[in-house]
């Protein structure tokens, strides 16, 4: 099957999260010719865009990388219409969507609650709200947790950027 569209994401955890959501929504990305590509960070956007020229392209990126992404898109002559910012990143969006209690339950179910509690006792973490602690801790585990985070979500609580990029994919495949 030929490639009908590509979704550029910064890292592997973003790829896994999007593919997991697509599966939960009944969208078979590979069967539809949609490729999700982890580009290794927002600074690689121009290189990635040159590799997929001529193919409809969308993406997810961290809000802190917006300038680099928009600049790369402009230089490549690509419209930013299918690109969506996560604030501050996809992991933060997922922690916020799950809420601290569900997130703690997920950490506990994976046998890592003691490790998280130790992290939370560090001087730099103690004064932070629980949600911020969970977000910070997750950065060390994001690839391992990506699918589980999306699986744990109520489908009406999917973070907007993740939902919107999947909607873009659906629209792109229906317009063929």
PDB file of C-alpha atoms in Angstrom:
ATOM      1  CA  UNK A   1       0.000   0.000   0.000  1.00  0.00           C
ATOM      2  CA  UNK A   2       1.220   3.483  -0.765  1.00  0.00           C
ATOM      3  CA  UNK A   3       1.597   6.099   1.903  1.00  0.00           C
ATOM      4  CA  UNK A   4      -1.495   8.293   2.092  1.00  0.00           C
ATOM      5  CA  UNK A   5      -0.298  10.569   4.912  1.00  0.00           C
ATOM      6  CA  UNK A   6       2.385  10.952   7.534  1.00  0.00           C
ATOM      7  CA  UNK A   7       2.214  12.238  11.092  1.00  0.00           C
ATOM      8  CA  UNK A   8       5.476  13.605  12.453  1.00  0.00           C
ATOM      9  CA  UNK A   9       5.956  13.383  16.219  1.00  0.00           C
ATOM     10  CA  UNK A  10       8.953  14.326  18.318  1.00  0.00           C
ATOM     11  CA  UNK A  11       9.636  10.994  19.997  1.00  0.00           C
ATOM     12  CA  UNK A  12       8.772   7.326  20.360  1.00  0.00           C
ATOM     13  CA  UNK A  13       6.402   7.878  23.279  1.00  0.00           C
ATOM     14  CA  UNK A  14       4.359  10.259  21.117  1.00  0.00           C
ATOM     15  CA  UNK A  15       4.254   7.677  18.321  1.00  0.00           C
ATOM     16  CA  UNK A  16       3.106   4.939  20.689  1.00  0.00           C
ATOM     17  CA  UNK A  17       0.444   7.195  22.240  1.00  0.00           C
ATOM     18  CA  UNK A  18      -1.009   8.182  18.854  1.00  0.00           C
ATOM     19  CA  UNK A  19      -0.993   4.612  17.535  1.00  0.00           C
ATOM     20  CA  UNK A  20      -2.670   3.407  20.744  1.00  0.00           C
ATOM     21  CA  UNK A  21      -5.392   6.039  20.498  1.00  0.00           C
ATOM     22  CA  UNK A  22      -5.959   5.203  16.832  1.00  0.00           C
ATOM     23  CA  UNK A  23      -6.385   1.523  17.714  1.00  0.00           C
ATOM     24  CA  UNK A  24      -8.844   2.432  20.494  1.00  0.00           C
ATOM     25  CA  UNK A  25     -10.820   4.527  17.994  1.00  0.00           C
ATOM     26  CA  UNK A  26     -10.814   1.714  15.414  1.00  0.00           C
ATOM     27  CA  UNK A  27      -8.482   3.514  13.003  1.00  0.00           C
ATOM     28  CA  UNK A  28      -5.961   1.146  11.443  1.00  0.00           C
ATOM     29  CA  UNK A  29      -3.211   3.587  10.533  1.00  0.00           C
ATOM     30  CA  UNK A  30      -0.898   1.168   8.717  1.00  0.00           C
ATOM     31  CA  UNK A  31      -3.771  -0.383   6.764  1.00  0.00           C
ATOM     32  CA  UNK A  32      -4.824   3.114   5.701  1.00  0.00           C
ATOM     33  CA  UNK A  33      -1.308   4.003   4.550  1.00  0.00           C
ATOM     34  CA  UNK A  34      -0.732   6.442   7.399  1.00  0.00           C
ATOM     35  CA  UNK A  35       2.757   6.386   8.863  1.00  0.00           C
ATOM     36  CA  UNK A  36       3.550   7.866  12.275  1.00  0.00           C
ATOM     37  CA  UNK A  37       7.199   8.894  12.392  1.00  0.00           C
ATOM     38  CA  UNK A  38       9.219   9.818  15.475  1.00  0.00           C
ATOM     39  CA  UNK A  39      11.687  12.373  14.158  1.00  0.00           C
ATOM     40  CA  UNK A  40      13.924  12.636  17.217  1.00  0.00           C
ATOM     41  CA  UNK A  41      12.935  16.116  18.340  1.00  0.00           C
ATOM     42  CA  UNK A  42      11.460  19.267  16.861  1.00  0.00           C
ATOM     43  CA  UNK A  43      14.816  20.443  15.518  1.00  0.00           C
ATOM     44  CA  UNK A  44      14.603  17.625  12.939  1.00  0.00           C
ATOM     45  CA  UNK A  45      11.387  18.944  11.394  1.00  0.00           C
ATOM     46  CA  UNK A  46      12.953  20.357   8.214  1.00  0.00           C
ATOM     47  CA  UNK A  47      14.815  17.138   7.453  1.00  0.00           C
ATOM     48  CA  UNK A  48      11.675  15.090   8.067  1.00  0.00           C
ATOM     49  CA  UNK A  49       9.541  17.339   5.884  1.00  0.00           C
ATOM     50  CA  UNK A  50      12.006  16.977   3.014  1.00  0.00           C
ATOM     51  CA  UNK A  51      11.764  13.178   3.291  1.00  0.00           C
ATOM     52  CA  UNK A  52       7.981  13.260   2.966  1.00  0.00           C
ATOM     53  CA  UNK A  53       7.448  15.982   0.400  1.00  0.00           C
ATOM     54  CA  UNK A  54       4.378  15.363  -1.723  1.00  0.00           C
ATOM     55  CA  UNK A  55       2.581  13.460   1.045  1.00  0.00           C
ATOM     56  CA  UNK A  56      -0.034  15.092   3.300  1.00  0.00           C
ATOM     57  CA  UNK A  57       1.708  15.758   6.605  1.00  0.00           C
ATOM     58  CA  UNK A  58       0.575  16.546  10.136  1.00  0.00           C
ATOM     59  CA  UNK A  59       2.258  16.501  13.504  1.00  0.00           C
ATOM     60  CA  UNK A  60       2.382  16.836  17.265  1.00  0.00           C
ATOM     61  CA  UNK A  61       4.966  18.931  19.070  1.00  0.00           C
ATOM     62  CA  UNK A  62       5.739  20.383  22.499  1.00  0.00           C
ATOM     63  CA  UNK A  63       4.614  23.987  22.968  1.00  0.00           C
ATOM     64  CA  UNK A  64       8.176  24.966  23.880  1.00  0.00           C
ATOM     65  CA  UNK A  65       9.249  23.900  20.388  1.00  0.00           C
ATOM     66  CA  UNK A  66       6.585  25.903  18.570  1.00  0.00           C
ATOM     67  CA  UNK A  67       8.991  28.442  17.129  1.00  0.00           C
ATOM     68  CA  UNK A  68      11.265  25.739  15.650  1.00  0.00           C
ATOM     69  CA  UNK A  69       8.310  23.791  14.255  1.00  0.00           C
ATOM     70  CA  UNK A  70       6.562  26.788  12.689  1.00  0.00           C
ATOM     71  CA  UNK A  71       9.845  28.042  11.247  1.00  0.00           C
ATOM     72  CA  UNK A  72      10.620  24.619   9.768  1.00  0.00           C
ATOM     73  CA  UNK A  73       7.139  24.381   8.279  1.00  0.00           C
ATOM     74  CA  UNK A  74       7.401  27.863   6.754  1.00  0.00           C
ATOM     75  CA  UNK A  75      10.811  27.121   5.227  1.00  0.00           C
ATOM     76  CA  UNK A  76       9.450  23.920   3.716  1.00  0.00           C
ATOM     77  CA  UNK A  77       6.334  25.694   2.429  1.00  0.00           C
ATOM     78  CA  UNK A  78       4.062  23.444   4.508  1.00  0.00           C
ATOM     79  CA  UNK A  79       0.906  24.791   6.108  1.00  0.00           C
ATOM     80  CA  UNK A  80       0.741  24.386   9.895  1.00  0.00           C
ATOM     81  CA  UNK A  81      -2.952  23.415   9.680  1.00  0.00           C
ATOM     82  CA  UNK A  82      -2.336  19.777  10.661  1.00  0.00           C
ATOM     83  CA  UNK A  83       0.212  20.492  13.403  1.00  0.00           C
ATOM     84  CA  UNK A  84      -0.883  20.616  17.026  1.00  0.00           C
ATOM     85  CA  UNK A  85       0.981  21.810  20.126  1.00  0.00           C
ATOM     86  CA  UNK A  86       0.938  19.899  23.411  1.00  0.00           C
ATOM     87  CA  UNK A  87       1.225  22.008  26.552  1.00  0.00           C
ATOM     88  CA  UNK A  88       3.824  21.572  27.887  1.00  0.00           C
ATOM     89  CA  UNK A  89       4.241  18.192  26.135  1.00  0.00           C
ATOM     90  CA  UNK A  90       2.133  15.117  25.423  1.00  0.00           C
ATOM     91  CA  UNK A  91       2.992  13.517  28.763  1.00  0.00           C
ATOM     92  CA  UNK A  92       1.790  16.624  30.585  1.00  0.00           C
ATOM     93  CA  UNK A  93      -1.424  16.576  28.586  1.00  0.00           C
ATOM     94  CA  UNK A  94      -1.980  12.899  29.424  1.00  0.00           C
ATOM     95  CA  UNK A  95      -1.261  13.342  33.158  1.00  0.00           C
ATOM     96  CA  UNK A  96      -3.686  16.280  33.255  1.00  0.00           C
ATOM     97  CA  UNK A  97      -6.363  14.298  31.352  1.00  0.00           C
ATOM     98  CA  UNK A  98      -6.041  11.302  33.665  1.00  0.00           C
ATOM     99  CA  UNK A  99      -5.839  13.352  36.828  1.00  0.00           C
ATOM    100  CA  UNK A 100      -3.452  12.733  39.710  1.00  0.00           C
ATOM    101  CA  UNK A 101      -5.463   9.969  41.393  1.00  0.00           C
ATOM    102  CA  UNK A 102      -5.871   7.833  38.263  1.00  0.00           C
ATOM    103  CA  UNK A 103      -2.249   8.467  37.391  1.00  0.00           C
ATOM    104  CA  UNK A 104      -1.164   7.299  40.851  1.00  0.00           C
ATOM    105  CA  UNK A 105      -3.307   4.199  40.398  1.00  0.00           C
ATOM    106  CA  UNK A 106      -1.579   3.470  37.110  1.00  0.00           C
ATOM    107  CA  UNK A 107       1.862   3.918  38.688  1.00  0.00           C
ATOM    108  CA  UNK A 108       0.832   1.625  41.540  1.00  0.00           C
ATOM    109  CA  UNK A 109      -0.545  -1.016  39.150  1.00  0.00           C
ATOM    110  CA  UNK A 110       2.862  -1.094  37.464  1.00  0.00           C
ATOM    111  CA  UNK A 111       4.646  -1.636  40.777  1.00  0.00           C
ATOM    112  CA  UNK A 112       6.364   1.758  40.805  1.00  0.00           C
ATOM    113  CA  UNK A 113       4.521   3.662  43.514  1.00  0.00           C
ATOM    114  CA  UNK A 114       7.448   3.365  45.960  1.00  0.00           C
ATOM    115  CA  UNK A 115       9.832   4.713  43.307  1.00  0.00           C
ATOM    116  CA  UNK A 116       7.478   7.615  42.641  1.00  0.00           C
ATOM    117  CA  UNK A 117       7.154   8.376  46.355  1.00  0.00           C
ATOM    118  CA  UNK A 118      10.970   8.463  46.639  1.00  0.00           C
ATOM    119  CA  UNK A 119      11.103  10.871  43.669  1.00  0.00           C
ATOM    120  CA  UNK A 120       8.500  13.092  45.330  1.00  0.00           C
ATOM    121  CA  UNK A 121      10.636  13.373  48.472  1.00  0.00           C
ATOM    122  CA  UNK A 122      13.544  14.951  46.606  1.00  0.00           C
ATOM    123  CA  UNK A 123      14.082  18.575  47.655  1.00  0.00           C
ATOM    124  CA  UNK A 124      13.340  19.904  44.172  1.00  0.00           C
ATOM    125  CA  UNK A 125      10.018  18.025  44.069  1.00  0.00           C
ATOM    126  CA  UNK A 126       8.591  18.416  47.577  1.00  0.00           C
ATOM    127  CA  UNK A 127       6.897  21.768  47.075  1.00  0.00           C
ATOM    128  CA  UNK A 128       5.429  20.919  43.664  1.00  0.00           C
ATOM    129  CA  UNK A 129       1.790  19.916  43.265  1.00  0.00           C
ATOM    130  CA  UNK A 130       1.178  16.182  42.788  1.00  0.00           C
ATOM    131  CA  UNK A 131       0.335  16.613  39.091  1.00  0.00           C
ATOM    132  CA  UNK A 132       3.663  18.379  38.466  1.00  0.00           C
ATOM    133  CA  UNK A 133       5.531  15.660  40.351  1.00  0.00           C
ATOM    134  CA  UNK A 134       3.836  12.958  38.279  1.00  0.00           C
ATOM    135  CA  UNK A 135       4.643  14.797  35.069  1.00  0.00           C
ATOM    136  CA  UNK A 136       8.293  15.232  36.033  1.00  0.00           C
ATOM    137  CA  UNK A 137       8.645  11.618  37.141  1.00  0.00           C
ATOM    138  CA  UNK A 138       7.033  10.360  33.963  1.00  0.00           C
ATOM    139  CA  UNK A 139       9.803  11.830  31.806  1.00  0.00           C
ATOM    140  CA  UNK A 140      12.048   8.955  32.869  1.00  0.00           C
ATOM    141  CA  UNK A 141       9.383   6.395  31.969  1.00  0.00           C
ATOM    142  CA  UNK A 142       7.429   7.954  29.107  1.00  0.00           C
ATOM    143  CA  UNK A 143       8.108   5.291  26.474  1.00  0.00           C
ATOM    144  CA  UNK A 144       7.174   2.520  28.886  1.00  0.00           C
ATOM    145  CA  UNK A 145       3.985   4.323  29.957  1.00  0.00           C
ATOM    146  CA  UNK A 146       2.767   5.799  26.648  1.00  0.00           C
ATOM    147  CA  UNK A 147       0.361   3.022  25.695  1.00  0.00           C
ATOM    148  CA  UNK A 148      -0.820   2.503  29.282  1.00  0.00           C
ATOM    149  CA  UNK A 149      -1.590   6.216  29.691  1.00  0.00           C
ATOM    150  CA  UNK A 150      -3.760   6.254  26.569  1.00  0.00           C
ATOM    151  CA  UNK A 151      -5.398   2.940  27.487  1.00  0.00           C
ATOM    152  CA  UNK A 152      -6.303   4.355  30.914  1.00  0.00           C
ATOM    153  CA  UNK A 153      -8.004   7.441  29.438  1.00  0.00           C
ATOM    154  CA  UNK A 154     -11.735   7.830  29.211  1.00  0.00           C
ATOM    155  CA  UNK A 155     -12.241   8.464  25.493  1.00  0.00           C
ATOM    156  CA  UNK A 156     -14.081  11.709  26.208  1.00  0.00           C
ATOM    157  CA  UNK A 157     -10.981  13.008  28.051  1.00  0.00           C
ATOM    158  CA  UNK A 158      -8.393  12.555  25.289  1.00  0.00           C
ATOM    159  CA  UNK A 159      -6.082  15.595  25.192  1.00  0.00           C
ATOM    160  CA  UNK A 160      -7.145  17.997  22.462  1.00  0.00           C
ATOM    161  CA  UNK A 161      -3.886  17.933  20.428  1.00  0.00           C
ATOM    162  CA  UNK A 162      -3.877  14.124  20.321  1.00  0.00           C
ATOM    163  CA  UNK A 163      -7.563  14.047  19.368  1.00  0.00           C
ATOM    164  CA  UNK A 164      -7.106  16.717  16.698  1.00  0.00           C
ATOM    165  CA  UNK A 165      -4.176  15.038  14.976  1.00  0.00           C
ATOM    166  CA  UNK A 166      -6.164  11.789  14.819  1.00  0.00           C
ATOM    167  CA  UNK A 167      -9.130  13.735  13.389  1.00  0.00           C
ATOM    168  CA  UNK A 168      -6.748  15.151  10.770  1.00  0.00           C
ATOM    169  CA  UNK A 169      -5.633  11.614   9.864  1.00  0.00           C
ATOM    170  CA  UNK A 170      -9.255  10.501   9.557  1.00  0.00           C
ATOM    171  CA  UNK A 171     -10.108  13.480   7.340  1.00  0.00           C
ATOM    172  CA  UNK A 172      -7.000  12.891   5.187  1.00  0.00           C
ATOM    173  CA  UNK A 173      -7.852   9.254   4.605  1.00  0.00           C
ATOM    174  CA  UNK A 174     -11.520  10.031   3.840  1.00  0.00           C
ATOM    175  CA  UNK A 175     -10.539  12.693   1.300  1.00  0.00           C
ATOM    176  CA  UNK A 176      -8.670  10.169  -0.851  1.00  0.00           C
TER     177      UNK A 176
END
